[in-house]
Coordinates of N, CA and C in Angstrom, one line a residue:
M1 N 6.3 35.6 66.8 CA 7.0 36.8 66.2 C 6.1 37.4 65.1
S2 N 6.0 38.7 65.1 CA 5.2 39.4 64.1 C 6.1 39.9 63.0
L3 N 5.5 40.3 61.9 CA 6.3 40.9 60.8 C 6.6 42.4 61.0
S4 N 7.8 42.8 61.1 CA 8.2 44.1 61.3 C 7.8 45.0 60.2
K5 N 7.7 46.3 60.4 CA 7.4 47.3 59.4 C 8.5 47.3 58.3
S6 N 9.7 47.1 58.7 CA 10.8 47.2 57.7 C 10.7 45.9 56.8
K7 N 10.4 44.8 57.4 CA 10.3 43.5 56.6 C 9.1 43.6 55.7
L8 N 8.0 44.2 56.1 CA 6.8 44.3 55.3 C 7.1 45.3 54.1
K9 N 7.8 46.4 54.4 CA 8.1 47.3 53.4 C 9.0 46.6 52.3
Y10 N 10.0 45.8 52.8 CA 10.9 45.1 51.9 C 10.1 44.2 51.0
I11 N 9.2 43.4 51.6 CA 8.5 42.4 50.8 C 7.6 43.1 49.7
R12 N 6.9 44.2 50.2 CA 6.1 44.9 49.3 C 6.8 45.6 48.1
S13 N 8.1 46.0 48.4 CA 8.9 46.6 47.4 C 9.2 45.7 46.2
L14 N 9.2 44.4 46.5 CA 9.6 43.4 45.5 C 8.5 43.2 44.4
K15 N 7.4 44.0 44.5 CA 6.4 44.0 43.5 C 7.0 44.8 42.2
E16 N 8.0 45.6 42.5 CA 8.6 46.4 41.4 C 9.9 45.8 41.0
K17 N 10.1 45.8 39.7 CA 11.3 45.2 39.1 C 12.6 45.9 39.6
K18 N 12.6 47.2 39.8 CA 13.9 47.9 40.2 C 14.4 47.4 41.5
F19 N 13.4 47.1 42.4 CA 13.8 46.5 43.7 C 14.2 45.1 43.7
R20 N 13.5 44.3 42.8 CA 13.9 42.9 42.6 C 15.3 42.8 42.1
T21 N 15.6 43.7 41.2 CA 17.0 43.8 40.6 C 18.0 44.2 41.7
E22 N 17.6 45.2 42.4 CA 18.6 45.8 43.5 C 18.9 44.7 44.5
Y23 N 17.9 44.0 45.0 CA 18.1 43.0 46.1 C 18.4 41.6 45.6
G24 N 18.1 41.4 44.3 CA 18.4 40.1 43.7 C 17.5 39.0 44.3
T25 N 16.3 39.4 44.6 CA 15.3 38.5 45.2 C 14.0 38.6 44.5
F26 N 13.1 37.6 44.8 CA 11.7 37.7 44.3 C 10.8 37.0 45.3
V27 N 9.5 37.2 45.1 CA 8.4 36.6 46.0 C 7.7 35.5 45.3
A28 N 7.5 34.4 46.1 CA 6.6 33.3 45.7 C 5.6 33.1 46.8
E29 N 4.4 32.7 46.4 CA 3.3 32.5 47.4 C 2.6 31.3 47.2
G30 N 2.1 30.7 48.3 CA 1.2 29.5 48.2 C 2.0 28.3 48.6
D31 N 1.3 27.3 49.2 CA 1.9 26.1 49.8 C 2.6 25.3 48.8
K32 N 2.0 25.0 47.6 CA 2.6 24.1 46.7 C 3.8 24.8 46.0
L33 N 3.6 26.1 45.6 CA 4.6 26.8 44.9 C 5.9 26.9 45.7
V34 N 5.7 27.3 47.0 CA 6.9 27.5 47.8 C 7.6 26.2 48.1
N35 N 6.8 25.1 48.3 CA 7.4 23.8 48.6 C 8.1 23.3 47.3
D36 N 7.6 23.6 46.1 CA 8.3 23.2 44.9 C 9.6 23.9 44.7
L37 N 9.7 25.2 45.1 CA 10.9 26.0 44.9 C 12.0 25.8 46.0
L38 N 11.6 25.4 47.2 CA 12.5 25.3 48.3 C 13.7 24.4 48.1
P39 N 13.5 23.2 47.4 CA 14.6 22.3 47.2 C 15.6 22.8 46.2
Y40 N 15.2 23.8 45.4 CA 16.0 24.2 44.2 C 16.6 25.6 44.4
M41 N 16.0 26.5 45.2 CA 16.4 27.9 45.3 C 16.7 28.2 46.8
K42 N 17.6 29.1 47.0 CA 17.9 29.6 48.3 C 16.9 30.6 48.8
C43 N 16.3 30.3 50.0 CA 15.2 31.1 50.6 C 15.8 32.2 51.5
R44 N 15.5 33.4 51.2 CA 16.0 34.5 52.0 C 15.1 34.7 53.2
L45 N 13.8 34.7 53.0 CA 12.8 34.9 54.1 C 11.6 34.1 53.8
L46 N 11.1 33.5 54.9 CA 9.9 32.7 54.8 C 8.9 33.3 55.8
V47 N 7.7 33.7 55.4 CA 6.6 34.2 56.3 C 5.5 33.3 56.2
A48 N 5.1 32.7 57.3 CA 4.1 31.6 57.2 C 3.2 31.5 58.5
L49 N 2.1 30.9 58.3 CA 1.2 30.5 59.4 C 1.8 29.4 60.2
P50 N 1.4 29.2 61.5 CA 2.0 28.2 62.3 C 1.7 26.8 61.7
G51 N 0.6 26.5 61.1 CA 0.3 25.2 60.6 C 1.3 24.8 59.5
F52 N 1.7 25.7 58.6 CA 2.6 25.4 57.6 C 4.0 25.2 58.1
L53 N 4.4 26.0 59.1 CA 5.8 25.8 59.7 C 5.9 24.5 60.5
S54 N 4.8 24.0 61.0 CA 4.9 22.8 61.8 C 5.3 21.6 61.0
E55 N 5.2 21.6 59.7 CA 5.5 20.5 58.9 C 6.7 20.8 58.0
L56 N 7.5 21.8 58.3 CA 8.5 22.2 57.4 C 9.9 22.2 58.1
D57 N 10.9 21.7 57.3 CA 12.3 21.7 57.8 C 12.8 23.1 57.4
V58 N 13.1 23.9 58.4 CA 13.6 25.3 58.1 C 15.1 25.5 58.2
T59 N 15.8 24.4 58.3 CA 17.2 24.4 58.5 C 18.0 25.3 57.5
D60 N 17.7 25.2 56.3 CA 18.4 26.0 55.2 C 17.8 27.3 54.9
I61 N 16.8 27.7 55.6 CA 16.1 29.0 55.3 C 16.8 30.1 56.2
E62 N 17.2 31.2 55.5 CA 17.9 32.3 56.2 C 17.1 32.9 57.4
E63 N 15.9 33.2 57.1 CA 15.1 33.8 58.2 C 13.6 33.3 58.1
V64 N 13.0 33.0 59.2 CA 11.7 32.5 59.3 C 10.9 33.4 60.2
T65 N 9.7 33.8 59.8 CA 8.8 34.6 60.6 C 7.4 34.0 60.6
E66 N 7.0 33.7 61.8 CA 5.6 33.1 62.0 C 4.6 34.3 62.2
V67 N 3.5 34.2 61.4 CA 2.6 35.3 61.4 C 1.1 34.7 61.5
N68 N 0.2 35.6 61.8 CA -1.2 35.2 61.7 C -1.8 35.6 60.3
E69 N -3.0 35.3 60.1 CA -3.6 35.5 58.8 C -3.7 36.9 58.4
S70 N -3.9 37.8 59.4 CA -4.0 39.3 59.1 C -2.6 39.8 58.6
Q71 N -1.6 39.4 59.3 CA -0.2 39.8 59.0 C 0.2 39.3 57.6
L72 N -0.2 38.1 57.3 CA 0.2 37.5 56.0 C -0.5 38.2 54.9
A73 N -1.8 38.6 55.1 CA -2.6 39.3 54.1 C -2.0 40.7 53.8
Q74 N -1.4 41.3 54.8 CA -0.7 42.6 54.6 C 0.5 42.5 53.7
A75 N 1.2 41.4 53.8 CA 2.4 41.2 53.0 C 2.1 40.6 51.6
S76 N 1.0 39.9 51.5 CA 0.7 39.2 50.2 C 0.3 40.0 49.1
F77 N 0.6 39.5 47.9 CA 0.2 40.2 46.6 C -1.0 39.5 46.0
L78 N -1.5 38.4 46.7 CA -2.7 37.7 46.3 C -4.0 38.2 46.9
R79 N -5.0 38.0 46.1 CA -6.3 38.4 46.7 C -6.8 37.5 47.8
N80 N -6.4 36.2 47.7 CA -6.7 35.2 48.7 C -5.5 34.5 49.1
P81 N -4.7 35.0 50.0 CA -3.4 34.4 50.5 C -3.7 33.0 51.0
Q82 N -2.7 32.1 50.9 CA -2.7 30.8 51.4 C -2.0 30.8 52.8
Q83 N -1.1 29.9 53.0 CA -0.4 29.8 54.3 C 1.0 30.4 54.4
V84 N 1.5 30.7 53.2 CA 3.0 31.1 53.2 C 3.3 32.0 52.1
L85 N 4.3 32.9 52.4 CA 4.9 33.8 51.4 C 6.4 33.6 51.6
A86 N 7.2 33.5 50.5 CA 8.6 33.3 50.6 C 9.3 34.3 49.7
V87 N 10.5 34.7 50.2 CA 11.4 35.6 49.4 C 12.6 34.7 49.0
F88 N 12.8 34.5 47.7 CA 13.9 33.7 47.3 C 15.0 34.5 46.6
H89 N 16.2 34.1 46.7 CA 17.3 34.7 45.9 C 17.2 34.3 44.5
Q90 N 17.4 35.3 43.6 CA 17.3 34.9 42.2 C 18.5 34.1 41.8
P91 N 18.3 32.9 41.2 CA 19.5 32.0 40.9 C 20.4 32.6 39.9
E92 N 21.7 32.2 40.0 CA 22.7 32.6 39.0 C 22.9 31.5 38.1
H93 N 22.9 31.8 36.8 CA 23.0 30.8 35.8 C 24.2 31.0 34.9
Q94 N 24.8 30.0 34.3 CA 25.9 30.1 33.4 C 25.5 31.0 32.2
E95 N 26.5 31.9 31.8 CA 26.2 32.8 30.7 C 26.2 32.0 29.4
T96 N 27.0 31.0 29.2 CA 27.0 30.2 28.0 C 26.5 28.8 28.3
V97 N 25.6 28.4 27.4 CA 25.0 27.0 27.5 C 25.1 26.3 26.2
D98 N 25.4 25.0 26.2 CA 25.5 24.2 25.0 C 24.1 23.7 24.7
I99 N 23.5 24.2 23.7 CA 22.1 23.8 23.3 C 22.1 23.0 22.0
N100 N 23.3 22.5 21.6 CA 23.4 21.8 20.3 C 22.4 20.7 20.1
N101 N 22.2 19.9 21.2 CA 21.3 18.7 21.1 C 20.1 18.9 21.9
Q102 N 19.6 20.1 22.1 CA 18.5 20.4 22.9 C 17.4 21.1 22.1
L103 N 16.2 21.0 22.6 CA 15.1 21.8 22.1 C 14.9 22.9 23.1
V104 N 15.0 24.2 22.6 CA 14.8 25.3 23.5 C 13.8 26.3 22.9
L105 N 13.3 27.2 23.8 CA 12.4 28.3 23.4 C 13.1 29.6 23.4
A106 N 12.7 30.5 22.4 CA 13.2 31.9 22.4 C 12.0 32.7 22.3
L107 N 11.8 33.7 23.3 CA 10.6 34.5 23.4 C 11.0 35.9 23.0
D108 N 10.3 36.4 22.0 CA 10.5 37.7 21.4 C 9.4 38.7 21.9
G109 N 9.7 39.4 23.0 CA 8.9 40.4 23.5 C 7.5 40.0 24.1
I110 N 7.5 38.8 24.7 CA 6.2 38.4 25.4 C 6.0 39.4 26.6
Q111 N 4.8 39.9 26.6 CA 4.5 41.0 27.6 C 3.6 40.6 28.8
D112 N 2.7 39.7 28.5 CA 1.7 39.3 29.5 C 2.3 38.3 30.5
P113 N 2.2 38.7 31.8 CA 2.8 37.8 32.8 C 2.2 36.4 32.8
G114 N 0.9 36.3 32.6 CA 0.2 35.0 32.6 C 0.7 34.2 31.4
N115 N 0.9 34.8 30.3 CA 1.4 34.0 29.1 C 2.8 33.5 29.4
L116 N 3.7 34.4 29.9 CA 5.1 34.0 30.2 C 5.1 32.9 31.2
G117 N 4.4 33.0 32.3 CA 4.4 32.0 33.3 C 3.9 30.6 32.7
T118 N 2.8 30.7 31.9 CA 2.3 29.5 31.3 C 3.3 28.9 30.4
I119 N 4.0 29.7 29.6 CA 5.0 29.1 28.7 C 6.1 28.4 29.5
V120 N 6.5 29.0 30.6 CA 7.5 28.3 31.5 C 7.0 27.0 31.9
R121 N 5.7 26.9 32.3 CA 5.1 25.7 32.8 C 5.0 24.7 31.7
L122 N 4.7 25.1 30.4 CA 4.7 24.2 29.3 C 6.1 23.7 29.0
A123 N 7.1 24.5 29.1 CA 8.5 24.1 28.8 C 8.8 22.9 29.8
D124 N 8.4 23.1 31.1 CA 8.7 22.1 32.1 C 8.0 20.8 31.7
W125 N 6.8 20.9 31.3 CA 6.0 19.7 30.9 C 6.6 18.9 29.8
Y126 N 7.1 19.7 28.8 CA 7.7 19.0 27.6 C 9.2 18.8 27.7
G127 N 9.8 19.0 28.9 CA 11.2 18.7 29.1 C 12.1 19.7 28.4
I128 N 11.7 20.9 28.3 CA 12.5 22.0 27.7 C 13.2 22.7 28.9
K129 N 14.5 22.6 28.9 CA 15.2 23.1 30.1 C 15.6 24.6 30.0
H130 N 15.7 25.2 28.8 CA 16.2 26.5 28.7 C 15.2 27.4 27.9
I131 N 14.9 28.6 28.3 CA 14.2 29.6 27.6 C 15.0 30.8 27.5
F132 N 15.2 31.4 26.3 CA 15.9 32.6 26.0 C 15.0 33.7 25.7
C133 N 15.0 34.8 26.5 CA 14.0 35.9 26.4 C 14.7 37.1 25.9
S134 N 14.1 37.9 25.0 CA 14.6 39.2 24.7 C 14.5 40.1 25.9
H135 N 15.3 41.2 25.8 CA 15.3 42.1 27.0 C 14.0 42.8 27.3
D136 N 13.1 42.9 26.3 CA 11.8 43.5 26.5 C 10.7 42.5 26.9
T137 N 11.1 41.3 27.1 CA 10.1 40.3 27.6 C 9.8 40.6 29.0
A138 N 8.6 40.3 29.5 CA 8.2 40.5 30.9 C 9.2 39.9 31.8
D139 N 9.4 40.5 33.0 CA 10.4 40.0 34.0 C 9.9 38.7 34.5
I140 N 10.7 37.7 34.4 CA 10.4 36.3 34.9 C 10.1 36.3 36.4
Y141 N 10.6 37.3 37.2 CA 10.4 37.3 38.6 C 9.3 38.3 39.1
N142 N 8.5 38.8 38.1 CA 7.3 39.5 38.4 C 6.4 38.5 39.2
P143 N 5.8 38.9 40.3 CA 5.0 38.0 41.1 C 3.9 37.3 40.3
K144 N 3.3 37.9 39.4 CA 2.3 37.3 38.6 C 2.9 36.2 37.7
V145 N 4.1 36.4 37.2 CA 4.7 35.4 36.4 C 5.1 34.2 37.2
V146 N 5.7 34.5 38.4 CA 6.1 33.4 39.3 C 4.9 32.5 39.6
Q147 N 3.8 33.2 40.0 CA 2.6 32.4 40.3 C 2.1 31.5 39.1
A148 N 2.2 32.1 38.0 CA 1.7 31.4 36.8 C 2.6 30.2 36.4
T149 N 3.8 30.2 36.8 CA 4.7 29.1 36.5 C 4.3 27.8 37.3
M150 N 3.6 28.0 38.4 CA 3.2 26.8 39.2 C 4.3 25.9 39.6
G151 N 5.5 26.5 39.9 CA 6.6 25.8 40.4 C 7.6 25.4 39.3
A152 N 7.3 25.5 38.0 CA 8.1 25.1 36.9 C 9.4 26.0 36.9
L153 N 9.4 27.1 37.5 CA 10.6 28.0 37.6 C 11.7 27.3 38.3
A154 N 11.4 26.3 39.1 CA 12.5 25.5 39.8 C 13.3 24.7 38.8
R155 N 12.7 24.3 37.7 CA 13.4 23.4 36.8 C 13.7 23.9 35.4
V156 N 13.2 25.1 35.0 CA 13.4 25.7 33.7 C 14.3 26.9 33.9
I157 N 15.4 27.0 33.2 CA 16.4 28.1 33.4 C 16.0 29.2 32.3
I158 N 15.9 30.4 32.8 CA 15.5 31.5 32.0 C 16.7 32.4 31.8
H159 N 17.0 32.7 30.5 CA 18.1 33.5 30.1 C 17.6 34.8 29.5
C160 N 18.0 36.0 29.9 CA 17.7 37.2 29.3 C 18.8 37.6 28.4
V161 N 18.6 37.7 27.1 CA 19.6 37.9 26.1 C 19.3 38.9 25.0
D162 N 20.3 39.3 24.3 CA 20.1 40.0 23.0 C 19.7 38.9 22.0
L163 N 18.4 38.8 21.7 CA 17.9 37.7 21.0 C 18.5 37.6 19.6
A164 N 18.7 38.7 18.9 CA 19.3 38.6 17.6 C 20.7 38.1 17.7
G165 N 21.5 38.6 18.7 CA 22.8 38.1 18.9 C 22.9 36.6 19.2
F166 N 21.9 36.2 20.0 CA 21.8 34.8 20.4 C 21.6 33.9 19.2
L167 N 20.7 34.3 18.3 CA 20.4 33.5 17.1 C 21.6 33.5 16.2
D168 N 22.3 34.7 16.1 CA 23.4 34.7 15.2 C 24.6 33.8 15.7
S169 N 24.7 33.7 17.0 CA 25.7 32.8 17.6 C 25.4 31.3 17.5
N170 N 24.2 31.0 17.1 CA 23.7 29.6 16.9 C 23.2 29.3 15.5
K171 N 23.9 29.9 14.5 CA 23.4 29.7 13.1 C 23.4 28.3 12.7
H172 N 24.2 27.4 13.4 CA 24.3 26.0 13.0 C 23.1 25.2 13.5
I173 N 22.3 25.8 14.3 CA 21.1 25.2 14.8 C 19.8 25.6 14.1
P174 N 18.9 24.7 13.8 CA 17.7 25.1 13.1 C 16.9 26.0 14.0
V175 N 16.3 27.1 13.4 CA 15.5 28.1 14.1 C 14.1 28.0 13.5
Y176 N 13.1 27.7 14.3 CA 11.8 27.6 13.9 C 11.0 28.8 14.4
G177 N 10.0 29.3 13.7 CA 9.1 30.4 14.2 C 7.7 30.2 13.7
T178 N 6.8 30.6 14.5 CA 5.4 30.5 14.1 C 4.9 31.8 13.4
L179 N 4.6 31.7 12.2 CA 4.2 32.9 11.4 C 3.0 32.6 10.5
L180 N 2.2 33.6 10.2 CA 1.1 33.5 9.4 C 1.4 33.1 8.0
D181 N 2.6 33.5 7.5 CA 3.0 33.1 6.1 C 3.9 31.9 6.1
G182 N 3.9 31.1 7.2 CA 4.6 29.9 7.3 C 3.9 28.7 6.6
R183 N 4.5 27.6 6.5 CA 3.9 26.4 5.9 C 3.4 25.5 7.0
N184 N 2.3 24.8 6.7 CA 1.7 23.9 7.6 C 2.7 23.0 8.4
M185 N 2.7 23.2 9.7 CA 3.8 22.6 10.4 C 3.7 21.0 10.4
Y186 N 2.5 20.5 10.2 CA 2.3 19.1 10.2 C 2.8 18.4 8.9
E187 N 3.1 19.3 7.9 CA 3.6 18.8 6.6 C 5.1 19.1 6.4
Q188 N 5.7 19.6 7.4 CA 7.1 20.0 7.3 C 8.0 19.0 8.1
D189 N 9.2 18.8 7.6 CA 10.2 18.1 8.4 C 10.7 19.0 9.5
I190 N 10.7 18.4 10.8 CA 11.3 19.1 11.9 C 12.2 18.2 12.6
T191 N 13.2 18.8 13.3 CA 14.2 18.1 14.0 C 13.9 18.0 15.5
P192 N 14.5 17.0 16.1 CA 14.2 16.8 17.6 C 14.8 17.9 18.4
H193 N 15.8 18.6 17.8 CA 16.4 19.7 18.5 C 16.3 21.0 17.7
G194 N 16.6 22.1 18.3 CA 16.5 23.4 17.6 C 16.0 24.5 18.5
I195 N 15.8 25.7 17.9 CA 15.3 26.8 18.7 C 13.9 27.2 18.1
I196 N 12.9 27.2 19.0 CA 11.5 27.6 18.6 C 11.3 29.1 19.1
V197 N 11.0 30.0 18.1 CA 10.8 31.4 18.5 C 9.3 31.6 18.5
M198 N 8.9 32.3 19.6 CA 7.5 32.7 19.8 C 7.5 34.2 20.0
G199 N 6.5 34.8 19.3 CA 6.5 36.3 19.2 C 5.5 37.0 20.2
N200 N 5.6 38.3 20.2 CA 4.8 39.2 21.0 C 3.3 39.0 20.7
E201 N 2.5 39.2 21.8 CA 1.1 38.9 21.7 C 0.4 39.7 20.6
G202 N 0.8 41.0 20.4 CA 0.1 41.8 19.4 C 0.8 41.9 18.1
N203 N 2.1 41.9 18.1 CA 2.9 42.2 16.9 C 3.6 40.9 16.4
G204 N 3.6 39.9 17.1 CA 4.2 38.7 16.6 C 5.8 38.8 16.7
I205 N 6.4 38.1 15.8 CA 7.9 38.1 15.8 C 8.4 39.3 15.0
R206 N 9.3 40.1 15.6 CA 9.7 41.3 14.9 C 10.6 41.0 13.7
P207 N 10.6 41.9 12.7 CA 11.3 41.6 11.4 C 12.7 41.2 11.6
D208 N 13.5 41.8 12.5 CA 14.9 41.5 12.5 C 15.2 40.1 13.1
I209 N 14.2 39.6 13.9 CA 14.2 38.2 14.4 C 13.7 37.3 13.3
E210 N 12.7 37.7 12.6 CA 12.1 36.8 11.6 C 13.1 36.4 10.5
K211 N 13.9 37.4 10.1 CA 14.9 37.1 9.0 C 15.9 36.1 9.5
R212 N 16.0 35.8 10.7 CA 17.0 34.8 11.2 C 16.3 33.4 11.4
I213 N 15.0 33.3 11.1 CA 14.3 32.0 11.2 C 14.6 31.2 10.0
T214 N 15.0 29.9 10.1 CA 15.3 29.1 9.0 C 14.1 28.3 8.5
K215 N 13.1 28.1 9.3 CA 11.9 27.4 8.9 C 10.7 28.0 9.5
K216 N 9.8 28.5 8.7 CA 8.6 29.2 9.2 C 7.5 28.1 9.3
L217 N 6.9 28.1 10.5 CA 5.8 27.2 10.8 C 4.4 27.9 10.8
Y218 N 3.4 27.2 10.4 CA 2.0 27.7 10.5 C 1.2 26.7 11.1
I219 N 0.4 27.1 12.1 CA -0.5 26.2 12.8 C -1.8 26.3 12.0
P220 N -2.2 25.2 11.3 CA -3.4 25.4 10.4 C -4.7 25.4 11.2
D221 N -5.7 26.2 10.7 CA -7.0 26.2 11.3 C -7.9 25.1 10.6
Y222 N -8.9 24.8 11.3 CA -9.8 23.7 10.7 C -11.3 24.2 10.8
P223 N -12.1 23.9 9.8 CA -11.7 23.3 8.5 C -11.1 24.5 7.7
G224 N -10.2 24.1 6.8 CA -9.5 25.1 6.0 C -10.5 25.9 5.2
G225 N -10.2 27.2 5.0 CA -11.0 28.1 4.2 C -12.2 28.8 5.0
N226 N -12.5 28.4 6.2 CA -13.5 29.0 6.9 C -13.0 30.2 7.7
T227 N -14.0 31.1 8.0 CA -13.6 32.3 8.8 C -13.4 31.9 10.2
T228 N -12.2 32.2 10.7 CA -11.8 31.8 12.1 C -11.3 33.0 12.8
S229 N -10.8 32.8 14.1 CA -10.1 33.8 14.8 C -8.9 34.2 14.1
E230 N -8.5 35.5 14.3 CA -7.3 36.0 13.6 C -6.0 35.3 13.9
S231 N -5.9 34.9 15.2 CA -4.7 34.2 15.7 C -4.9 33.5 16.9
L232 N -3.9 32.7 17.4 CA -4.0 32.0 18.6 C -3.3 32.8 19.7
N233 N -3.7 32.6 21.0 CA -2.9 33.1 22.1 C -1.6 32.4 22.1
V234 N -0.5 33.2 22.4 CA 0.9 32.8 22.3 C 1.2 31.5 23.1
A235 N 0.6 31.5 24.3 CA 0.8 30.3 25.2 C 0.2 29.1 24.6
I236 N -1.0 29.2 24.0 CA -1.7 28.1 23.4 C -0.9 27.6 22.2
A237 N -0.4 28.6 21.4 CA 0.4 28.2 20.2 C 1.7 27.5 20.6
T238 N 2.3 28.0 21.7 CA 3.5 27.3 22.2 C 3.2 25.9 22.5
A239 N 2.1 25.6 23.2 CA 1.7 24.3 23.6 C 1.6 23.4 22.4
I240 N 0.9 23.9 21.3 CA 0.7 23.1 20.1 C 2.0 22.7 19.4
V241 N 2.8 23.7 19.3 CA 4.1 23.5 18.6 C 5.0 22.6 19.4
C242 N 5.1 22.8 20.7 CA 6.0 21.9 21.5 C 5.5 20.5 21.5
A243 N 4.1 20.3 21.5 CA 3.6 19.0 21.5 C 3.9 18.2 20.2
E244 N 3.9 19.0 19.1 CA 4.2 18.4 17.8 C 5.7 18.0 17.7
F245 N 6.6 18.9 18.2 CA 8.0 18.5 18.2 C 8.3 17.3 19.1
R246 N 7.7 17.2 20.2 CA 7.9 16.0 21.1 C 7.3 14.8 20.5
R247 N 6.1 14.9 19.8 CA 5.5 13.8 19.2 C 6.4 13.2 18.1
R248 N 7.0 14.1 17.3 CA 7.9 13.6 16.2 C 9.2 13.0 16.7
S249 N 9.6 13.4 17.9 CA 10.9 13.0 18.4 C 10.9 11.6 19.0
K250 N 9.7 11.1 19.2 CA 9.5 9.8 19.9 C 10.1 8.7 18.9

């Protein structure tokens, strides 16, 4: 069976957020990524080479289309497609989540798809189950973001929220933020649970979110006093902060 023009048009349309929102679906590509997502998310359409399909249980997949390499390349968003492209339904999550005894991330306007995807992957690595994103954060279902999560999207729940309102409704929970005027995070008391706020790549944490932070953290440069880079990449900073929180909670 070949890929019809209508199906090809549908897949290609999912590169744009308005169509992802309209259809409630998103694209994932690559053998490992698709295999990681299949047990957790409902698959609307799977487009794959014969070799991939021969080893796959397709019972719960709504529609399967076998294609050759040329047809897969037409549908793919990747420069070098692998064996499979899948369209998944966007999962529905509970609107309210009890985070009282959890460590969660809050992202304030993260724009770069690679950064966002990497942060989701980091959250998965450090056992962080929930990420709360401001409305102007990059779309989690952008194909570039999905690819960068490396399958972590299957286990980390992403919430799109009014970030100020979210923090206001959780005032009883410690709110941490990485800021240049913060105190050395290695010298501060931190709790095993709380909300860690990470800011926009260029502008950092916006003022109305910053005023809701209860403890400002600074990642010190070494050796102190030397001229260094102005700041760290937000994904790298997230990794450093999450590692310290988990180290302390042992």
